[in-house]
JSON list of C-alpha atoms in Angstrom, two decimals:
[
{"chain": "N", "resi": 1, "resn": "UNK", "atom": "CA", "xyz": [48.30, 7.14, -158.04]},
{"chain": "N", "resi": 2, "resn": "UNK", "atom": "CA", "xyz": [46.12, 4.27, -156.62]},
{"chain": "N", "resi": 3, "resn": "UNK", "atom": "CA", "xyz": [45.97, 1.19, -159.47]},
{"chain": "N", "resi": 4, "resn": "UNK", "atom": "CA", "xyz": [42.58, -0.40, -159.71]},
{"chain": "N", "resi": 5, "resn": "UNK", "atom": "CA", "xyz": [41.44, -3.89, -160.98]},
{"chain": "N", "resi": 6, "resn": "UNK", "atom": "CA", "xyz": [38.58, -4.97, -161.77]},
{"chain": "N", "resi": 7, "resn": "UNK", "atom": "CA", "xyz": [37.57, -8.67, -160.96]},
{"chain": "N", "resi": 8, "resn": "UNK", "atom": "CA", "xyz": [34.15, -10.18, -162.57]},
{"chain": "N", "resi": 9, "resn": "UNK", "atom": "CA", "xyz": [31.86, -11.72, -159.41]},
{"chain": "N", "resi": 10, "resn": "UNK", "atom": "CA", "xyz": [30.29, -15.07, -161.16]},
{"chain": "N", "resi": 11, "resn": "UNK", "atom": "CA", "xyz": [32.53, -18.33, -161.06]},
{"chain": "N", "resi": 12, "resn": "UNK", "atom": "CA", "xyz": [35.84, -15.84, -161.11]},
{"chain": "N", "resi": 13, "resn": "UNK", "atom": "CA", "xyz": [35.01, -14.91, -157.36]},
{"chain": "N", "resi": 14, "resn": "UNK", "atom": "CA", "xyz": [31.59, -16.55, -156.09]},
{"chain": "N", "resi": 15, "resn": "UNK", "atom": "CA", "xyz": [31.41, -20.26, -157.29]},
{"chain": "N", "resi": 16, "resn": "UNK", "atom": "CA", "xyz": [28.07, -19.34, -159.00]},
{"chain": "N", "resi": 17, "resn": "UNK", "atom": "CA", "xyz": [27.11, -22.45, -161.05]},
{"chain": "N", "resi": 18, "resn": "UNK", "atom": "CA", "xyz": [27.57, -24.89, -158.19]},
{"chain": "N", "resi": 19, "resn": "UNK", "atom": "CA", "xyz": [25.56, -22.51, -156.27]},
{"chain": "N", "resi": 20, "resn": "UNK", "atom": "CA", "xyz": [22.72, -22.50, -158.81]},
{"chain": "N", "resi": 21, "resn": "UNK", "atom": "CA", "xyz": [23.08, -26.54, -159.54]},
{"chain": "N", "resi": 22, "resn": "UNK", "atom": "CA", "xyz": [22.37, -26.74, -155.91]},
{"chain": "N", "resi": 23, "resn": "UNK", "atom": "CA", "xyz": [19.47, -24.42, -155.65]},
{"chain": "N", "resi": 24, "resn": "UNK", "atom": "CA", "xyz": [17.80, -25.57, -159.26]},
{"chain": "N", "resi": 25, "resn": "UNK", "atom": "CA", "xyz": [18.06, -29.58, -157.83]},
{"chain": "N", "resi": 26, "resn": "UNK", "atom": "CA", "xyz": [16.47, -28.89, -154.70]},
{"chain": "N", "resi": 27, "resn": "UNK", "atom": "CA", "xyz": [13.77, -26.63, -156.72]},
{"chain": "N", "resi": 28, "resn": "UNK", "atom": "CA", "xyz": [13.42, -28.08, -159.80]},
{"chain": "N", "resi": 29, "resn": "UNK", "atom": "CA", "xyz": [13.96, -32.04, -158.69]},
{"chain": "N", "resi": 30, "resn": "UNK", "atom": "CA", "xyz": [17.21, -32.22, -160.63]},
{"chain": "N", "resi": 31, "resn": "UNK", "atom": "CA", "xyz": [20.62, -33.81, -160.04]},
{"chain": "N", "resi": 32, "resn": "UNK", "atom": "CA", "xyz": [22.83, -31.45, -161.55]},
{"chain": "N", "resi": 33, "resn": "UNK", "atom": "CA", "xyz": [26.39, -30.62, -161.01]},
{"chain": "N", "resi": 34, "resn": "UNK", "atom": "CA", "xyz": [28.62, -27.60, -162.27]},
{"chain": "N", "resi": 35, "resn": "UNK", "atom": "CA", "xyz": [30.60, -29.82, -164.81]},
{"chain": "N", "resi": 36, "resn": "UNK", "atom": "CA", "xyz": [26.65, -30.09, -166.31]},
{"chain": "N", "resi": 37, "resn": "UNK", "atom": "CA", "xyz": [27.15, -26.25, -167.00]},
{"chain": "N", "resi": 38, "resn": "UNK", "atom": "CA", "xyz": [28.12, -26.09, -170.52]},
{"chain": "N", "resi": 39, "resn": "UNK", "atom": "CA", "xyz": [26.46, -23.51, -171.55]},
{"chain": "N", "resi": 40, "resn": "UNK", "atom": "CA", "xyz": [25.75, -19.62, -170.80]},
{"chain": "N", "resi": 41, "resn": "UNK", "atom": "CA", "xyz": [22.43, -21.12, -172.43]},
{"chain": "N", "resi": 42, "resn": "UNK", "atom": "CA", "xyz": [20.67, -22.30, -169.69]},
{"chain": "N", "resi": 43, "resn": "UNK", "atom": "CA", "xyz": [17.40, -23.03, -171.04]},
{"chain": "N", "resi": 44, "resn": "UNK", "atom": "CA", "xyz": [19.57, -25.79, -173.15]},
{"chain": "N", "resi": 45, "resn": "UNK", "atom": "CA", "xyz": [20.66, -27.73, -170.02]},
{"chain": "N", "resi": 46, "resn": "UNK", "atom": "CA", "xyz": [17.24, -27.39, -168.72]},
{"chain": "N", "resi": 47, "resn": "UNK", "atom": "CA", "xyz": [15.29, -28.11, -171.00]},
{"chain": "N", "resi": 48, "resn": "UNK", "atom": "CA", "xyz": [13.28, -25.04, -170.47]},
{"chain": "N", "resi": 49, "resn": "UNK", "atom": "CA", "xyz": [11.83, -21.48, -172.32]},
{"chain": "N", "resi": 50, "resn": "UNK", "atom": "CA", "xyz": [14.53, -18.51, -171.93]},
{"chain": "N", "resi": 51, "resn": "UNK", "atom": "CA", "xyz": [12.38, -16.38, -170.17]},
{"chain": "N", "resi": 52, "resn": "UNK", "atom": "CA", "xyz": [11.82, -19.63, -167.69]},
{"chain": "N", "resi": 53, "resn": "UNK", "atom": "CA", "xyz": [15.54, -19.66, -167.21]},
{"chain": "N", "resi": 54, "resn": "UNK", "atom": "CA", "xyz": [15.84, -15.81, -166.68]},
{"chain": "N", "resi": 55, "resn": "UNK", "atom": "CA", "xyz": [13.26, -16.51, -163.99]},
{"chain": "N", "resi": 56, "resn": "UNK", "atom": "CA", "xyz": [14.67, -18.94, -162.28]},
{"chain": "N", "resi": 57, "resn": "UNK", "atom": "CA", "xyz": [17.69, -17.33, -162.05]},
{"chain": "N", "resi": 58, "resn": "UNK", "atom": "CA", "xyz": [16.14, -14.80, -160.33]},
{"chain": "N", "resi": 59, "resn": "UNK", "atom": "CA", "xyz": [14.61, -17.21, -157.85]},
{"chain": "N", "resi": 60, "resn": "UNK", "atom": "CA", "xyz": [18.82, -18.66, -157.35]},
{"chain": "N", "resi": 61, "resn": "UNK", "atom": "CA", "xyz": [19.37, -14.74, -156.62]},
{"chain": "N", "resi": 62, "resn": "UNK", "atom": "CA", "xyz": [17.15, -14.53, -153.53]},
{"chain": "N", "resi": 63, "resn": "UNK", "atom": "CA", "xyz": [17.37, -18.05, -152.26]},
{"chain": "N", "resi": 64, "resn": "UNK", "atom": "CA", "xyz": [19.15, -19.43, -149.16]},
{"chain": "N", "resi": 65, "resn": "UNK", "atom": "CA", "xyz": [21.40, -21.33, -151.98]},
{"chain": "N", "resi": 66, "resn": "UNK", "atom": "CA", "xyz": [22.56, -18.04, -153.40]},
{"chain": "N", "resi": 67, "resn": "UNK", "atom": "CA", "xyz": [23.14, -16.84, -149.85]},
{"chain": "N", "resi": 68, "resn": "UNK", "atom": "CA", "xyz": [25.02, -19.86, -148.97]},
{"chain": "N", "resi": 69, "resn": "UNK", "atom": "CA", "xyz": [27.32, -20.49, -152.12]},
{"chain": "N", "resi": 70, "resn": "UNK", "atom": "CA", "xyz": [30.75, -20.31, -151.15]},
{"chain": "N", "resi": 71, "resn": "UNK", "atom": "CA", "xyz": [33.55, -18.36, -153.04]},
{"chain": "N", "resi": 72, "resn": "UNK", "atom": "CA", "xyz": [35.59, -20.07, -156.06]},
{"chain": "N", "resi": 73, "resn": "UNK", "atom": "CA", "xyz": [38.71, -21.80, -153.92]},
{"chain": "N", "resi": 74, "resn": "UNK", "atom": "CA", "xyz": [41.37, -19.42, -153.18]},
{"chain": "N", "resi": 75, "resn": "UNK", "atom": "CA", "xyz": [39.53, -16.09, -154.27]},
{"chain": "N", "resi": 76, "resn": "UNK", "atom": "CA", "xyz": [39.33, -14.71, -150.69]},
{"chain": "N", "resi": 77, "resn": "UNK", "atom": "CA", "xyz": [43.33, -14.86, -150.17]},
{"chain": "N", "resi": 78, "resn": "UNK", "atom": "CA", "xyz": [44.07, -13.47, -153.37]},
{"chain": "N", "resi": 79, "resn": "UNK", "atom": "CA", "xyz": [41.67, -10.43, -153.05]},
{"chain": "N", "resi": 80, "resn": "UNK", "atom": "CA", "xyz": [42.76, -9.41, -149.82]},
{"chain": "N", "resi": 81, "resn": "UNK", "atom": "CA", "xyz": [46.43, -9.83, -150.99]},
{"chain": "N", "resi": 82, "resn": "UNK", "atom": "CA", "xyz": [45.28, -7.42, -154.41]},
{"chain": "N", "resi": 83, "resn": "UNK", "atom": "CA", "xyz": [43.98, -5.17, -151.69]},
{"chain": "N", "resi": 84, "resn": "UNK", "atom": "CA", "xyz": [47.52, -4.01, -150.06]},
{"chain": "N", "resi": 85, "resn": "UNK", "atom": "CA", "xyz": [48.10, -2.21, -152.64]},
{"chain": "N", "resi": 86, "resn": "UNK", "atom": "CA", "xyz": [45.65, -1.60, -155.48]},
{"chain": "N", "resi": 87, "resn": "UNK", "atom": "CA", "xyz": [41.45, -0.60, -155.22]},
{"chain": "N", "resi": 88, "resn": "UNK", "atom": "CA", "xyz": [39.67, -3.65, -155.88]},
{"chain": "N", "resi": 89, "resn": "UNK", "atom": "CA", "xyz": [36.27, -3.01, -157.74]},
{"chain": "N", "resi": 90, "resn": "UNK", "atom": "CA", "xyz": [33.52, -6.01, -158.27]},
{"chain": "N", "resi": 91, "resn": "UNK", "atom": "CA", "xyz": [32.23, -6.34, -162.01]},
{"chain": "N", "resi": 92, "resn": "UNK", "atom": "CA", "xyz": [29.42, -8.25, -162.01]},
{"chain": "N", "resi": 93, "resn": "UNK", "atom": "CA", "xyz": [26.26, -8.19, -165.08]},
{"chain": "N", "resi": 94, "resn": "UNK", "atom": "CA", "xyz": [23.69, -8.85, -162.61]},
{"chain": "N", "resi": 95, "resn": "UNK", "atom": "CA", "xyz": [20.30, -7.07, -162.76]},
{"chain": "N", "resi": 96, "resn": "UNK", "atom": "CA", "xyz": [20.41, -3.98, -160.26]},
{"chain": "N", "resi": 97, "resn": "UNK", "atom": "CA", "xyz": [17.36, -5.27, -158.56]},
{"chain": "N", "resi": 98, "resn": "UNK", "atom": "CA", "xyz": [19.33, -7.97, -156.77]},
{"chain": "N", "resi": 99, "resn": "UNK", "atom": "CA", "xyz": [21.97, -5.32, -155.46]},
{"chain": "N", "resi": 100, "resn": "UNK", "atom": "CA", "xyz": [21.23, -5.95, -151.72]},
{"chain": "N", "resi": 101, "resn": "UNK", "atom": "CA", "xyz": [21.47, -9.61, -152.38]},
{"chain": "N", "resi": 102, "resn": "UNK", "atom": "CA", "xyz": [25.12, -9.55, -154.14]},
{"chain": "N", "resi": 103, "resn": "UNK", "atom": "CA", "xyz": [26.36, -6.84, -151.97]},
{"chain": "N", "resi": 104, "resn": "UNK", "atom": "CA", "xyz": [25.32, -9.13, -148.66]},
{"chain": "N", "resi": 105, "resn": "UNK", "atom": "CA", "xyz": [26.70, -11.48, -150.36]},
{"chain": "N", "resi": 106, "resn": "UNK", "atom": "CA", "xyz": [30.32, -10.10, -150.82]},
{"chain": "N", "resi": 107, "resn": "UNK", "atom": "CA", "xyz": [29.98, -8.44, -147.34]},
{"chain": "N", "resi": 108, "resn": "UNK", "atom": "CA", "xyz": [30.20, -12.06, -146.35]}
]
């Protein structure tokens, strides 16, 4: 019988926030950091309408940023050591229409 475990992608395996702090300061001419994400709120930190944040999320999604974040320190080793002897599956609450995006990005 093959165990299975189930990791979550954003800021547990991809450091997501510093990712998006860089991609929403070069953007959005801010000077944000991840310690400035507080919230799951983002509109709060921003200073923005929900549905602006849910869009410029999306923007972070296809951007050279999102392409470019690196993983959260240490996640690589660990998954590959998981791997030996257990099926690793990705979690992730991400809209399906950035699939190709994530999956690239795990690829890498």
């Amino acid at each position: 019988m093959t165990r299975v475990i189930g990791l979550d992608l954003d800021d547990v395996l991809m450091d997501f926030n510093t990712g998006l702090c860089v991609f929403h300061n070069a953007r959005y001419g801010t000077s944000l950091t991840r310690e400035d994400i507080t919230s799951y709120y983002l509109e709060k930190i921003w200073g923005c309408s929900q549905e602006e944040a849910i869009q410029r999320v999306g923007e972070f999604y296809c951007s050279p940023e999102h392409d470019a974040t690196q993983p959260v320190p240490g996640a690589v080793k660990i998954v590959q050591q998981l791997q030996d002897d257990r099926s690793v599956v990705i979690i992730t609450s991400r809209p399906e229409s950035v699939r190709a995006q994530t999956c690239a990005w795990l690829k890498n």
